[in-house]
Each structure stands twice: as structure tokens, then as C-alpha cells.
mmCIF file of C-alpha atoms in Angstrom:
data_model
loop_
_atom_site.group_PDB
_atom_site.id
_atom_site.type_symbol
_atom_site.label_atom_id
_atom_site.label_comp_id
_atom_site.label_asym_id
_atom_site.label_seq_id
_atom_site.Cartn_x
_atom_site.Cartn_y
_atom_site.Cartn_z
ATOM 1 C CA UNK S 1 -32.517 36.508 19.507
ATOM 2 C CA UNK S 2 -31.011 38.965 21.318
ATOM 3 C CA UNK S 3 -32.814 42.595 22.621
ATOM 4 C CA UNK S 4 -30.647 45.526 21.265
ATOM 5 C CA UNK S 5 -30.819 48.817 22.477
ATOM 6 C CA UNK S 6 -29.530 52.407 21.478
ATOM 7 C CA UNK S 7 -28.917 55.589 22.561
ATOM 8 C CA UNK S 8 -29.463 58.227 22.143
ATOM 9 C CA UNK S 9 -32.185 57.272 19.219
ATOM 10 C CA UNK S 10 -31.800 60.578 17.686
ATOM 11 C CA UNK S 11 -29.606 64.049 18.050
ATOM 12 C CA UNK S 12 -28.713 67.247 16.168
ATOM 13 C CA UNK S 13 -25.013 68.221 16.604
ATOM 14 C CA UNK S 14 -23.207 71.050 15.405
ATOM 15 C CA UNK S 15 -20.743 70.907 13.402
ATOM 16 C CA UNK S 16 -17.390 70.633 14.556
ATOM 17 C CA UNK S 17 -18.710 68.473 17.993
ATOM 18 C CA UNK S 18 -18.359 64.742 18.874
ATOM 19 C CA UNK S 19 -21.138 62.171 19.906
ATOM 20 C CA UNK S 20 -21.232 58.804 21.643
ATOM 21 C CA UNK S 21 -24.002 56.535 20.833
ATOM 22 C CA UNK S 22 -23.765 53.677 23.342
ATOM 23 C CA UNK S 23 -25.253 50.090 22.637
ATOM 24 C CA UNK S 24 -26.860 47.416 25.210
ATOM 25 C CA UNK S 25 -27.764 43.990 24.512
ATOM 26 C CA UNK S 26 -29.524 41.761 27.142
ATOM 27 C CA UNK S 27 -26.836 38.943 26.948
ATOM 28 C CA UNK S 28 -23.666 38.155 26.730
ATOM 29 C CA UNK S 29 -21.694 38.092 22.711
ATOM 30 C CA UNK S 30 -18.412 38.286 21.291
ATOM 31 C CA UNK S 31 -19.126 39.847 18.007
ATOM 32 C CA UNK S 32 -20.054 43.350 17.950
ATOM 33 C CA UNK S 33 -20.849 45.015 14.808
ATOM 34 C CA UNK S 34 -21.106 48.871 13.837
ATOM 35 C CA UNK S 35 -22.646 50.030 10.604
ATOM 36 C CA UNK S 36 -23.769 53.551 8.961
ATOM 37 C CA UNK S 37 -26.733 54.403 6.375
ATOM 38 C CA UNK S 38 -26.830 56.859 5.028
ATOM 39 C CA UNK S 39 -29.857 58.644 3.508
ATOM 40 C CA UNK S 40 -31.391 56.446 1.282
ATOM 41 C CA UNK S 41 -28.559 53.871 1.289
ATOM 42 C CA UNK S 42 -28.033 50.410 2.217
ATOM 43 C CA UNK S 43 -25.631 49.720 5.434
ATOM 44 C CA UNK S 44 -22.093 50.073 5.602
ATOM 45 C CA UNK S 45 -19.809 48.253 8.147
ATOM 46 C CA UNK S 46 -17.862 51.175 10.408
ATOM 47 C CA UNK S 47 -16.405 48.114 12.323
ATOM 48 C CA UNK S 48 -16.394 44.524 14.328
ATOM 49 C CA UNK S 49 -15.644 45.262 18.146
ATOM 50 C CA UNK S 50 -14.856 42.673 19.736
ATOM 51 C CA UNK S 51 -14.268 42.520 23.916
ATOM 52 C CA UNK S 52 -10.633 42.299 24.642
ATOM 53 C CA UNK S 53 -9.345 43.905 21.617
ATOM 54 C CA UNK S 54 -9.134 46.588 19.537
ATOM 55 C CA UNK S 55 -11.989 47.413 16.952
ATOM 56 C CA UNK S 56 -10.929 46.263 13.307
ATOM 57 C CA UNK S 57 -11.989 49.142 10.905
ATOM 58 C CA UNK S 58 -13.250 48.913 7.479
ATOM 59 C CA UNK S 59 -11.203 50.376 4.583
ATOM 60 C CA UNK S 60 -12.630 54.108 4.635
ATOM 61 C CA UNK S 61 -12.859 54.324 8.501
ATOM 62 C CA UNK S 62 -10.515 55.354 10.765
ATOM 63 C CA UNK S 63 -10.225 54.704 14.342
ATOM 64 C CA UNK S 64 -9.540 59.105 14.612
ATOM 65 C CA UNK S 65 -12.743 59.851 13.723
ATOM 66 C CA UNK S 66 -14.832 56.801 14.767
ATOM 67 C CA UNK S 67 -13.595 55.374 18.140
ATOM 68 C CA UNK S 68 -14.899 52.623 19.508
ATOM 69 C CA UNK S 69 -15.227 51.098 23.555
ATOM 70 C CA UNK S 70 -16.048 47.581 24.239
ATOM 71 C CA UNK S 71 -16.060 47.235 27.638
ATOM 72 C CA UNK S 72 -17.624 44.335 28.371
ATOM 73 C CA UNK S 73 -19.350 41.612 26.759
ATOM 74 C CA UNK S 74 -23.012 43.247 26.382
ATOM 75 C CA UNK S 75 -21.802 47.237 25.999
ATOM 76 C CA UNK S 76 -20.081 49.121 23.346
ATOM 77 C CA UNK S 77 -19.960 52.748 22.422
ATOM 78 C CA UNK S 78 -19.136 54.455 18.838
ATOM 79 C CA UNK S 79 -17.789 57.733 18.973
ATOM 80 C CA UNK S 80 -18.330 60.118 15.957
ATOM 81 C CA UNK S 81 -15.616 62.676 15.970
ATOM 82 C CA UNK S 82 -15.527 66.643 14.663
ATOM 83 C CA UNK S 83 -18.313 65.828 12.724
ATOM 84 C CA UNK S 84 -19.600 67.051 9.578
ATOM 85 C CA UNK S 85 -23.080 67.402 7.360
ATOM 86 C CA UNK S 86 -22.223 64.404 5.727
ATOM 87 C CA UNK S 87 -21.893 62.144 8.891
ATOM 88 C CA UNK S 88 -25.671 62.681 9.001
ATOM 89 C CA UNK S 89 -26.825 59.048 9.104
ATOM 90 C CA UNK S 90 -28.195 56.246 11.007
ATOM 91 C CA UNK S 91 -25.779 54.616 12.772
ATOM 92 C CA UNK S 92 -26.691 50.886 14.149
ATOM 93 C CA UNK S 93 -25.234 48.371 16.189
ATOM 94 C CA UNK S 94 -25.438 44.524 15.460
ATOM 95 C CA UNK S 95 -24.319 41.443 17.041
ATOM 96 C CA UNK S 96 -23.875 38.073 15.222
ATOM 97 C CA UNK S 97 -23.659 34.961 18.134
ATOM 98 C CA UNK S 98 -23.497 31.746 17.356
ATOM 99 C CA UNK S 99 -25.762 31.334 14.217
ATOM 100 C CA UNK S 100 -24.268 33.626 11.269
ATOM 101 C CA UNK S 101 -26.960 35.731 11.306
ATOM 102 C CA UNK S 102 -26.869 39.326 12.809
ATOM 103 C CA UNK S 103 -29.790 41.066 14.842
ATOM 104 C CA UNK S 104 -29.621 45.050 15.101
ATOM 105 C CA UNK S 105 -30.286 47.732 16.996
ATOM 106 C CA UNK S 106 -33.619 50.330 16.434
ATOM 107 C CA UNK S 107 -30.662 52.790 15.060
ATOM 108 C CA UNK S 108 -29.771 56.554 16.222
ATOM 109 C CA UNK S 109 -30.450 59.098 13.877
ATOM 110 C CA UNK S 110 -27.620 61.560 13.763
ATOM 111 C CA UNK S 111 -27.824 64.983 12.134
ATOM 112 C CA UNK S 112 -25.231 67.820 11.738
ATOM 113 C CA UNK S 113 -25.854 71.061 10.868
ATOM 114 C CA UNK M 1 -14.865 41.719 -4.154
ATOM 115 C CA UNK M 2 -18.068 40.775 -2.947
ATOM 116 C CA UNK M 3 -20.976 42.680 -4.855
ATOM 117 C CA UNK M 4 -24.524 42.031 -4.023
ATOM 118 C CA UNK M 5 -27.369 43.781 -6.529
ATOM 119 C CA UNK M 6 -30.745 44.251 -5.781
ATOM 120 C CA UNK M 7 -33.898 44.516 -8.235
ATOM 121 C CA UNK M 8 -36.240 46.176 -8.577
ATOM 122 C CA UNK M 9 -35.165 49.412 -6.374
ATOM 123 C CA UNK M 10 -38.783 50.026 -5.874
ATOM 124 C CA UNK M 11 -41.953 48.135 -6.080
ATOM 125 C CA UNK M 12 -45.891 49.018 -5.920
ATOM 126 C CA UNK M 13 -48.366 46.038 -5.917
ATOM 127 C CA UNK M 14 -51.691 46.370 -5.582
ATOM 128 C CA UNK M 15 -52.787 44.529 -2.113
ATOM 129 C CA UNK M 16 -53.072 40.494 -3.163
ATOM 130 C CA UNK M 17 -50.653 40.668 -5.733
ATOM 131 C CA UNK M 18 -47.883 38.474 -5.683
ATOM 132 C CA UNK M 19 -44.234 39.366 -7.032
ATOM 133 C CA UNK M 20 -40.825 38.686 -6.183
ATOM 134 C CA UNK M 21 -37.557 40.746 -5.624
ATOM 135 C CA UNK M 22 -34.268 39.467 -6.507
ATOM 136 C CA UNK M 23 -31.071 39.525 -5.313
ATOM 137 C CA UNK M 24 -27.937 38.788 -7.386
ATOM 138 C CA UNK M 25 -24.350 37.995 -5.705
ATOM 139 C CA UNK M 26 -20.836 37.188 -6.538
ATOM 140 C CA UNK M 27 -19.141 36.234 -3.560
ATOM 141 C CA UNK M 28 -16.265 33.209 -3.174
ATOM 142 C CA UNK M 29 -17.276 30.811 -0.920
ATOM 143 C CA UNK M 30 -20.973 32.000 0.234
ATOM 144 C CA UNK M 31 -21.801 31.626 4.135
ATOM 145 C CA UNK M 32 -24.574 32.506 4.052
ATOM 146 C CA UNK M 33 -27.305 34.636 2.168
ATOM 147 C CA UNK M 34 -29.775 36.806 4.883
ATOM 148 C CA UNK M 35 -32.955 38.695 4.401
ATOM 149 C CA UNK M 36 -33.959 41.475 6.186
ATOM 150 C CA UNK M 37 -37.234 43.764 6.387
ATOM 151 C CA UNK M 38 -36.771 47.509 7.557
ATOM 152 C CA UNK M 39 -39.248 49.764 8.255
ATOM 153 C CA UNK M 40 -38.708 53.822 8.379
ATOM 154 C CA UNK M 41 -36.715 54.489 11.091
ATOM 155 C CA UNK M 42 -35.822 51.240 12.300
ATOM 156 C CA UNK M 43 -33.512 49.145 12.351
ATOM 157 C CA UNK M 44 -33.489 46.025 10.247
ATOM 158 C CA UNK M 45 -36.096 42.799 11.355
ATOM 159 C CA UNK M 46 -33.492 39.593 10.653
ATOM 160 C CA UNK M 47 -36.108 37.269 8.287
ATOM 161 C CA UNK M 48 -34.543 34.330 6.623
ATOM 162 C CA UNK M 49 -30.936 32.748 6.459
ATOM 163 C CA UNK M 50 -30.007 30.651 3.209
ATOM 164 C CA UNK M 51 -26.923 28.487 3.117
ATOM 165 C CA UNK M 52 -27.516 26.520 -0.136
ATOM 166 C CA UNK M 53 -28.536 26.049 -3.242
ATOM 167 C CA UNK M 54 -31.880 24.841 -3.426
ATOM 168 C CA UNK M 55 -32.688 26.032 0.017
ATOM 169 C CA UNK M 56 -36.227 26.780 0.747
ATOM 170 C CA UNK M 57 -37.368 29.100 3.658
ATOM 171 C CA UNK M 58 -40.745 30.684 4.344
ATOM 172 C CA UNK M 59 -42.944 32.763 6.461
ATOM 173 C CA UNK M 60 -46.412 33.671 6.746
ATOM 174 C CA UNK M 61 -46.642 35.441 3.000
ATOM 175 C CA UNK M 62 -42.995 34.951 2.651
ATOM 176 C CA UNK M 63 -40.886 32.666 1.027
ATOM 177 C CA UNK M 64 -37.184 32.959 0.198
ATOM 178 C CA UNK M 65 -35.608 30.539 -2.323
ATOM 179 C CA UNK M 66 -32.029 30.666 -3.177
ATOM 180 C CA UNK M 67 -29.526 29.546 -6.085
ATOM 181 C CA UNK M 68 -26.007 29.565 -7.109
ATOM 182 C CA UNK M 69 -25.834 33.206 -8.155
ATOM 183 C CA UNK M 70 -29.556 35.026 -6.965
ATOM 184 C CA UNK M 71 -32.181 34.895 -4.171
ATOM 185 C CA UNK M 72 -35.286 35.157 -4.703
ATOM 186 C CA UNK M 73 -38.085 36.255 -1.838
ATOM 187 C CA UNK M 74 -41.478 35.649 -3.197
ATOM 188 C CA UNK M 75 -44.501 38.012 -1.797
ATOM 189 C CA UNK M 76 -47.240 35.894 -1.958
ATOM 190 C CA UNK M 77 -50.873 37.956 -2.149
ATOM 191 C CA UNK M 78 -49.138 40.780 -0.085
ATOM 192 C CA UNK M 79 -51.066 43.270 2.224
ATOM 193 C CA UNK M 80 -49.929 47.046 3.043
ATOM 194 C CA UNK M 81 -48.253 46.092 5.991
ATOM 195 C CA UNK M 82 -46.146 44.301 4.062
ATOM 196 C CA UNK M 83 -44.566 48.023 3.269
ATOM 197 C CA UNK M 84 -41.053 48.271 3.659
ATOM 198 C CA UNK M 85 -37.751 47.726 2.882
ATOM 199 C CA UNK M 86 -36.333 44.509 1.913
ATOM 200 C CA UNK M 87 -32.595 44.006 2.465
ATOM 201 C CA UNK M 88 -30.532 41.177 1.120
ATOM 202 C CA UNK M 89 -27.258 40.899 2.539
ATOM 203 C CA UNK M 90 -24.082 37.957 2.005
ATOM 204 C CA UNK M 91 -21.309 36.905 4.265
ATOM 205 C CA UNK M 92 -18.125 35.304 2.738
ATOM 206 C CA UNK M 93 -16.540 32.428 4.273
ATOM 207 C CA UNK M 94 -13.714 33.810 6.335
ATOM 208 C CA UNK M 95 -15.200 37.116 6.951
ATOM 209 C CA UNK M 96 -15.730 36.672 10.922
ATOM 210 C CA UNK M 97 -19.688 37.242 10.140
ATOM 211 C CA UNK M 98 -19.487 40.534 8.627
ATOM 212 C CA UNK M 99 -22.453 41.081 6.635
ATOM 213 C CA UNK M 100 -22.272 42.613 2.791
ATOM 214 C CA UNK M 101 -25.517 44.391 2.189
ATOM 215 C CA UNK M 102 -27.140 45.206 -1.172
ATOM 216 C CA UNK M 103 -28.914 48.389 -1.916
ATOM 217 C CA UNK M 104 -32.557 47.094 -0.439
ATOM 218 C CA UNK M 105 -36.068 47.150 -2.712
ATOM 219 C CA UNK M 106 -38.714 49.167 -1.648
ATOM 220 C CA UNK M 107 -41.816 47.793 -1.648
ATOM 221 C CA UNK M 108 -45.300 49.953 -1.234
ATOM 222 C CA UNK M 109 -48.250 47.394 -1.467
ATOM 223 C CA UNK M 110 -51.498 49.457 -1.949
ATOM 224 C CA UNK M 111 -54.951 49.013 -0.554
#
């Protein structure tokens, strides 16, 4: 399986800022996957990013306030835009390569006060 | 819509004593039913893939079964490291592998 990292792992923002929470895997995949949990919630897809093309959103995201770079084939970078308390969540990366299942990042840990 | 339910939300077995946790789903054409662990903080540990009905997998205490309509992973004589969150997740056939996620059981196995 592939090695995942994150960063930063964790940050307090203020409100109103923007932070970019970059993603490295170890090898080469097509299929990138960004997803938010919130406290004490399951995940939520943000997005697929895939290299070469632009990020398909899920209903409730928009690329405004969640852009996303894909660069290459083992970077990507989600962007959380004028945030606000409620953004405060774990947001992970996840990458799904020839078997259907997905492997994940350790997570960064985003609070906004 | 897909909709994948989780029971029990929470769980506390006494270490050695075997349960299981469920996981309902309605989904048209399944692609796939995945477990996951996740500890505090962390991300989640990828544990079993199910593509059938009547599919078996297992793992050390582990063991997750799977039917037309639930999943069940059987804890078999757990210990406290067992502790965490168990995430059941579905992906639809057509969905370019994204993953549906239900709501996760915690489990606290006591000493």
C-alpha cells in the first residue's frame, strides 16, 4: 500500500485566513481523494483530484472555498479558504490505485478561532 | 442515494469478550464493502475489502462477513488495543472509487 503523508498535521487559523495542507505519497496514482471529519463525524468526500484535470467537487463544496492543485502524479494540495469555526475538522487525503480500496493520510487537524 | 448505517454507535466489552458491529447498506450495484479501524487522531488503517455475498475475510481477532444488505465484523475475545473506531464504508459501481462512509462504532474493550 501506499505511504501517505500530510502537512501540516495540525494548525490554528484565524478566522477570516486561508490554509494549504499539501499531500505526498511515495508512488505514482491517478486517483486522489479529499475528505473532511468533522468532530465526532464520519468522513465526507471534499473531492477526487485527479492529475491533468480539474478536481470534481461534491454537492456542498465549492471549488471558491476549497481549491485544489494536482500537480503531479504523487502531490496535491487542498486549500481552505476565508475560513470559519465550523471548518474546524480533520481534513485527509486518500488515494484508491488499482484495487478499489483507498489508503489515507495521518490527517491535519485544522482549528479556527 | 447510497445510505450506509452503523450499530451500535458505541461499544464496551470487557477484554475476551466477543461481539460484533454491524453495518447496514442500500446501495445499487455494490463495489465493494471496506472496513476501516481509526484510532484518535489518525487517519483511518484500510482492514478488509468485501465484494460478495457470502464473502469471508479475517485477521488476527478479526473477521468480516458480508451479505446482501449488512456486514458484519466479528471481535473475537478482543483485547484493549483493540480500542478504536471501526468504519464501514461502500462504493457504488460507477462511482470512480469514491468511498460512502457510515457513521463508525466505537469500541472501548476494558482490561
Amino acid at each position: 500500500s501506499a505511504v501517505i503523508s500530510q502537512k501540516p498535521s495540525r494548525d490554528i487559523c484565524q478566522r477570516g485566513t486561508s490554509l494549504t495542507i499539501q499531500c505526498q505519497v511515495d508512488s505514482q496514482v491517478t486517483m486522489m481523494f479529499w475528505y473532511r471529519q468533522q468532530p465526532g463525524q464520519s468522513l465526507t468526500l471534499i473531492a477526487t483530484a485527479n492529475q491533468g484535470s480539474e478536481a470534481t467537487y461534491e454537492s456542498g463544496f465549492v471549488i471558491d472555498k476549497f481549491p485544489i492543485s494536482r500537480p503531479n502524479l504523487t502531490f496535491s494540495t487542498l486549500t481552505v479558504s476565508n475560513m470559519s469555526p465550523e471548518d474546524s475538522s480533520i481534513y485527509l487525503c486518500s488515494v484508491g490505485e488499482g484495487s478499489y480500496e483507498q489508503y489515507f493520510g495521518p490527517g491535519t487537524r485544522l482549528t479556527v478561532t | 442515494e447510497d445510505q450506509v448505517t452503523q450499530s451500535p454507535e458505541a461499544l464496551r466489552l470487557q477484554e475476551g469478550e466477543s461481539s460484533s458491529l454491524n453495518c447496514s447498506y442500500t446501495v445499487s450495484g455494490l463495489r465493494g464493502l471496506f472496513w476501516y479501524r481509526q484510532d484518535p487522531g489518525k487517519g483511518p488503517e484500510f482492514l478488509f475489502t468485501l465484494y460478495s455475498a457470502g464473502e469471508e475475510k479475517e485477521k488476527e481477532r478479526l473477521k468480516a462477513t458480508l451479505t446482501k444488505k449488512e456486514s458484519f465484523l466479528h471481535i473475537t475475545a478482543p483485547k484493549p488495543e483493540d480500542s478504536a473506531t471501526y468504519l464501514c464504508a461502500v462504493r457504488q459501481s460507477g462511482s470512480a472509487r469514491q468511498l460512502t462512509f457510515g457513521s463508525g462504532t466505537q469500541l472501548t474493550v476494558l482490561p
